[in-house]
Amino acid sequence: MFSMLNMRTARPSPPEDLTARALIRDAAIVHFARDGFRKTSLRAIATTAGVSASLVVHHFGSKERLRAECDEFVIGNMLATAHDKASPAGLQAVIQSYLANPAEYEVDVAYLSRAISEETAAGQNFVDTIVDETEAIIRAGIADGSMNPSSDPRAEAVLITMTSLAMMTMTSHLARALGFEGRGLGQETMRRLALPSVELYTHGLYTDETVLNITRNALAVTPEPASVPGAEPMPAREYSRREDTR
């Protein structure tokens, strides 16, 4: 939910950005999202952009370089909004924008979903970038007191990211399960998900620590691997502050 709300529209570009190069890039984003990278031709992109195929080659040289610029543009927009939503006012503005006009975000959602499902280097880079950005937001939230301490901020960031990305790549199943078949991540779907998702992150799911203690005890008697990449467990006395607030 949070990662998806981190995106701004990739098309159309602001009026001042409507150069031939931007028009080609925007057309390519639409084609790559809808048809996939392999099936999209430079000629099709040129037709949509209203330019010649030779002009596409002049500006970008190859389809691979064009794809790289599209990746940078879409991911850059997403990261910019991620910083905006780090504050309550920023988050409210992003949510209101999405609910008011979810169609504005459809191209970005489809583009990023395609990049992930095709398992390209760009898709992998996107996932890694989102995880890193989410971890940074979590650590900043813990530091300023707006988020509860975590036993493993990196793992928490991965869980949040993968949940959001699953929603992006399984939009048809998501909408159908909520009774909105064929509508994808439309206004009805997102309004239905908005409060439950934030409730889950704010209040949690369980009313006591029974499952937490069972898991902690199970881990305590299970041999630990020699090393866990990227894991920096929080000291027990620090993590206990979270338990004391429950």
Coordinates of C-alpha atoms in Angstrom, one line a residue:
M1 CA 0.0 0.0 0.0
F2 CA 2.7 2.5 1.0
S3 CA 5.0 1.8 -1.9
M4 CA 2.2 2.1 -4.4
L5 CA 1.2 5.5 -3.0
N6 CA 4.8 6.6 -3.5
M7 CA 4.3 7.0 -7.2
R8 CA 3.5 10.0 -9.4
T9 CA 2.2 9.8 -12.9
A10 CA 4.8 9.1 -15.6
R11 CA 2.6 10.4 -18.3
P12 CA 1.8 13.1 -19.3
S13 CA 4.9 15.1 -18.5
P14 CA 4.6 18.7 -17.3
P15 CA 4.1 21.1 -20.2
E16 CA 7.6 22.5 -19.9
D17 CA 9.0 19.0 -20.4
L18 CA 7.2 18.2 -23.6
T19 CA 10.3 18.2 -25.8
A20 CA 10.7 15.5 -28.5
R21 CA 12.9 13.5 -26.1
A22 CA 10.2 13.7 -23.4
L23 CA 7.4 12.7 -25.8
I24 CA 9.4 9.7 -26.9
R25 CA 10.1 8.7 -23.3
D26 CA 6.5 9.0 -22.3
A27 CA 5.3 7.0 -25.3
A28 CA 7.9 4.3 -24.5
I29 CA 6.7 4.1 -20.8
V30 CA 3.2 3.4 -22.0
H31 CA 4.3 0.7 -24.5
F32 CA 6.8 -1.0 -22.2
A33 CA 4.0 -1.1 -19.5
R34 CA 1.4 -2.5 -21.8
D35 CA 3.3 -4.7 -24.2
G36 CA 6.6 -5.5 -22.4
F37 CA 10.1 -4.6 -23.4
R38 CA 10.7 -7.4 -25.8
K39 CA 7.5 -7.0 -27.8
T40 CA 7.7 -3.2 -28.1
S41 CA 9.4 -1.8 -31.2
L42 CA 11.0 1.6 -31.7
R43 CA 8.7 2.1 -34.7
A44 CA 5.6 1.7 -32.4
I45 CA 7.1 4.1 -29.9
A46 CA 7.8 6.6 -32.6
T47 CA 4.3 6.4 -34.0
T48 CA 2.7 7.0 -30.6
A49 CA 5.1 9.9 -29.9
G50 CA 4.3 11.4 -33.4
V51 CA 8.0 11.4 -34.5
S52 CA 10.1 9.4 -36.9
A53 CA 11.9 6.2 -35.9
S54 CA 15.2 7.8 -36.9
L55 CA 14.6 10.6 -34.3
V56 CA 14.1 8.0 -31.6
V57 CA 17.5 6.5 -32.5
H58 CA 19.0 10.0 -32.7
H59 CA 18.0 10.8 -29.1
F60 CA 18.5 7.4 -27.4
G61 CA 20.6 5.3 -29.7
S62 CA 19.0 2.0 -28.8
K63 CA 15.9 0.5 -27.2
E64 CA 18.1 -0.5 -24.2
R65 CA 19.2 3.0 -23.6
L66 CA 15.6 4.3 -23.9
R67 CA 14.4 1.7 -21.4
A68 CA 17.2 2.8 -19.0
E69 CA 15.9 6.4 -19.2
C70 CA 12.3 5.3 -18.6
D71 CA 13.4 3.3 -15.6
E72 CA 15.2 6.3 -14.1
F73 CA 12.3 8.6 -14.8
V74 CA 9.6 6.4 -13.2
I75 CA 11.7 5.4 -10.2
G76 CA 12.8 9.0 -9.7
N77 CA 9.2 10.2 -9.5
M78 CA 8.4 7.4 -7.1
L79 CA 11.3 8.3 -4.8
A80 CA 10.5 12.0 -4.8
T81 CA 7.0 11.3 -3.6
A82 CA 8.3 8.8 -1.0
H83 CA 10.1 11.7 0.6
D84 CA 7.0 13.9 0.4
K85 CA 4.9 11.3 2.2
A86 CA 7.3 10.9 5.0
S87 CA 5.3 13.6 6.9
P88 CA 1.6 13.3 7.8
A89 CA 0.7 16.2 5.6
G90 CA 2.6 14.7 2.7
L91 CA 1.0 11.3 3.2
Q92 CA -2.5 12.9 3.3
A93 CA -1.8 14.8 0.1
V94 CA -0.6 11.7 -1.7
I95 CA -3.6 9.6 -0.6
Q96 CA -6.1 12.3 -1.6
S97 CA -4.4 12.7 -5.0
Y98 CA -4.7 8.9 -5.6
L99 CA -8.3 8.6 -4.5
A100 CA -9.3 11.6 -6.5
N101 CA -7.8 10.4 -9.7
P102 CA -6.4 6.8 -9.5
A103 CA -6.2 6.6 -13.4
E104 CA -3.4 9.1 -13.2
Y105 CA -1.2 6.5 -11.6
E106 CA -2.1 3.5 -13.8
V107 CA 0.8 3.8 -16.2
D108 CA 3.4 3.9 -13.4
V109 CA 1.8 0.9 -11.6
A110 CA 1.7 -1.1 -14.9
Y111 CA 5.3 -0.1 -15.8
L112 CA 6.8 -1.0 -12.5
S113 CA 4.7 -4.3 -12.4
R114 CA 6.0 -5.2 -15.8
A115 CA 9.7 -4.4 -14.8
I116 CA 9.3 -6.7 -11.8
S117 CA 7.5 -9.6 -13.5
E118 CA 10.0 -9.7 -16.3
E119 CA 12.8 -10.1 -13.8
T120 CA 15.1 -7.7 -15.7
A121 CA 18.1 -5.9 -14.2
A122 CA 15.9 -2.8 -14.0
G123 CA 13.2 -4.6 -12.1
Q124 CA 15.8 -5.9 -9.6
N125 CA 17.2 -2.5 -9.2
F126 CA 13.7 -1.1 -8.6
V127 CA 13.0 -3.6 -5.9
D128 CA 16.4 -3.0 -4.2
T129 CA 15.8 0.7 -4.4
I130 CA 12.4 0.5 -2.8
V131 CA 13.7 -1.8 0.0
D132 CA 16.6 0.7 0.8
E133 CA 14.2 3.7 0.7
T134 CA 11.7 1.9 3.0
E135 CA 14.4 0.9 5.4
A136 CA 15.6 4.5 5.5
I137 CA 12.1 5.8 6.3
I138 CA 11.7 3.2 9.0
R139 CA 15.0 4.0 10.7
A140 CA 14.2 7.7 10.5
G141 CA 10.7 7.1 12.0
I142 CA 12.3 5.0 14.9
A143 CA 14.8 7.8 15.5
D144 CA 12.2 10.6 15.7
G145 CA 9.7 8.5 17.7
S146 CA 7.0 8.3 15.0
M147 CA 7.5 4.5 14.5
N148 CA 7.9 1.7 17.0
P149 CA 11.4 0.2 17.4
S150 CA 12.0 -3.0 15.3
S151 CA 14.1 -6.0 16.1
D152 CA 15.3 -5.9 12.5
P153 CA 14.5 -2.7 10.4
R154 CA 15.9 -4.2 7.2
A155 CA 13.7 -7.3 7.4
E156 CA 10.7 -5.1 8.3
A157 CA 11.4 -3.0 5.2
V158 CA 11.5 -6.1 3.0
L159 CA 8.2 -7.3 4.3
I160 CA 6.5 -4.0 3.7
T161 CA 8.0 -3.7 0.3
M162 CA 7.1 -7.2 -0.8
T163 CA 3.5 -6.8 0.4
S164 CA 3.1 -3.6 -1.7
L165 CA 4.8 -5.1 -4.7
A166 CA 2.5 -8.2 -4.6
M167 CA -0.5 -5.8 -4.7
M168 CA 1.0 -4.2 -7.8
T169 CA 1.7 -7.4 -9.6
M170 CA -1.6 -9.1 -8.7
T171 CA -4.0 -6.3 -9.3
S172 CA -6.6 -8.4 -11.1
H173 CA -6.7 -11.0 -8.2
L174 CA -6.8 -8.2 -5.6
A175 CA -9.7 -6.4 -7.2
R176 CA -11.7 -9.6 -7.8
A177 CA -11.2 -10.7 -4.2
L178 CA -12.7 -7.4 -3.0
G179 CA -15.6 -7.6 -5.5
F180 CA -14.3 -5.2 -8.0
E181 CA -13.3 -7.6 -10.8
G182 CA -12.0 -5.9 -13.9
R183 CA -11.4 -2.6 -12.2
G184 CA -7.8 -3.1 -11.1
L185 CA -6.4 -0.6 -8.6
G186 CA -9.2 1.8 -9.2
Q187 CA -10.8 4.2 -6.8
E188 CA -13.2 1.6 -5.2
T189 CA -10.3 -0.9 -4.6
M190 CA -8.0 1.7 -3.0
R191 CA -10.7 3.2 -0.8
R192 CA -11.5 -0.3 0.4
L193 CA -7.9 -1.0 1.3
A194 CA -6.8 2.4 2.7
L195 CA -8.0 2.2 6.3
P196 CA -7.4 -1.6 6.9
S197 CA -3.9 -1.3 5.6
V198 CA -3.0 1.6 7.9
E199 CA -4.9 0.0 10.8
L200 CA -2.7 -3.0 10.4
Y201 CA 0.5 -1.0 10.5
T202 CA -0.7 1.3 13.3
H203 CA -2.4 -1.2 15.7
G204 CA -1.0 -4.5 14.6
L205 CA -3.1 -7.7 14.4
Y206 CA -2.8 -9.6 17.7
T207 CA -4.2 -8.3 21.0
D208 CA -1.4 -9.8 23.1
E209 CA 2.1 -11.1 22.8
T210 CA 1.3 -14.9 22.7
V211 CA 2.4 -15.4 19.1
L212 CA 5.4 -13.1 19.5
N213 CA 6.6 -15.1 22.6
I214 CA 6.1 -18.4 20.8
T215 CA 8.1 -17.2 17.9
R216 CA 10.8 -15.8 20.1
N217 CA 11.1 -19.1 22.1
A218 CA 11.2 -21.1 18.9
L219 CA 14.1 -19.0 17.6
A220 CA 15.9 -19.2 20.8
V221 CA 16.2 -23.0 20.6
T222 CA 16.9 -23.1 16.9
P223 CA 20.6 -22.9 15.8
E224 CA 21.4 -19.5 14.4
P225 CA 23.1 -19.3 10.9
A226 CA 26.7 -18.2 10.9
S227 CA 25.7 -14.8 9.5
V228 CA 22.6 -12.9 8.4
P229 CA 23.4 -10.4 5.6
G230 CA 22.3 -6.9 6.4
A231 CA 20.7 -7.8 9.7
E232 CA 21.4 -5.5 12.7
P233 CA 19.2 -6.7 15.5
M234 CA 18.3 -4.1 18.0
P235 CA 19.6 -4.6 21.6
A236 CA 17.1 -6.4 23.8
R237 CA 16.7 -3.5 26.2
E238 CA 16.0 -1.1 23.4
Y239 CA 13.5 -3.4 21.7
S240 CA 11.7 -3.9 25.0
R241 CA 10.5 -0.4 24.8
R242 CA 8.1 -1.5 22.0
E243 CA 6.7 -4.3 24.3
D244 CA 6.2 -1.9 27.2
T245 CA 3.9 0.3 25.1
R246 CA 1.5 -2.6 24.2

